[in-house]
């Protein structure tokens, strides 16, 4: 479900109109987050790290309102729930796009995601479906081979795309802490650095309740 935003009374009206006129209205940040408690929780429950970390990040994104905003037909809308479209690697070195529907219950989320992973791995090419190009998703990719300090995401500026991009790098251990590289790219007409900071605070906050 989604709701249209009354731009007339929206406190971001001028910001939205200003940045939407840019050739490249996206901005991005790259940071290193302490993922120790999340990693230890995942390990203790013997769940797959990739799917568990995706679920955790998606939970935090859903609780950050700005990450549920999109631009459709030139106007801002707010989705009640967003999902994730990740890249899924295959043994032949290619990848395809998948779609994981968000569910509060992590075990249900993982079971459904594992079926989608199997579909993509058995397929070829980009494995595009009507769900992978939905606007109510986060585009996500994991780069477990290395820890990055900077990253640039691709975007479809001319198509009016406003979907956030999130990538994670190799989890590294230092002084007993597990650090996760995190790259986030978002549409500046819909959010600012303060909103990205709220998302990062959710990551820290929810680890205290695992």
C-alpha angles and dihedrals in degrees: 000000000000139000129213115239116232097232091190091071098027114120089217095054096113092041091050094049093043099051095037088067092060120105087229110024095173127104128186143196133197121203144157115244129196103245097168100118093043092050093048091048092050091048093047091053092044093232124150110270097219096054095037093052091046090052091049094050092045090052089054092047092051090053091052105078096205090061089060094056121102138172115238123174088352094302131102120249133180122222121210092218134012129203134196136256107197132183111247120202126223132207091251090063097255127109138212135203119256136186124224116188113218118245127173090226105078094203092055089046091052094047092052093043092052089057090051092049089053090051093052095044091052091049134069138228117017095328090220119184133174088265098053091063096045114130093224094076142089113233105228136184131175120212102190095166098077144009111245130202096194136020139175120212124211117243142187099227097162092054093058093249115173102168116132119241123215127182131178129201136204115317108238132192123223128166091346094308127111113222125196122200109226128190120190128185121183142167110267091210088066103037147007137214089277090063092050088050089053089054091050090049089054089056091054094041099051093050088068090063101047 
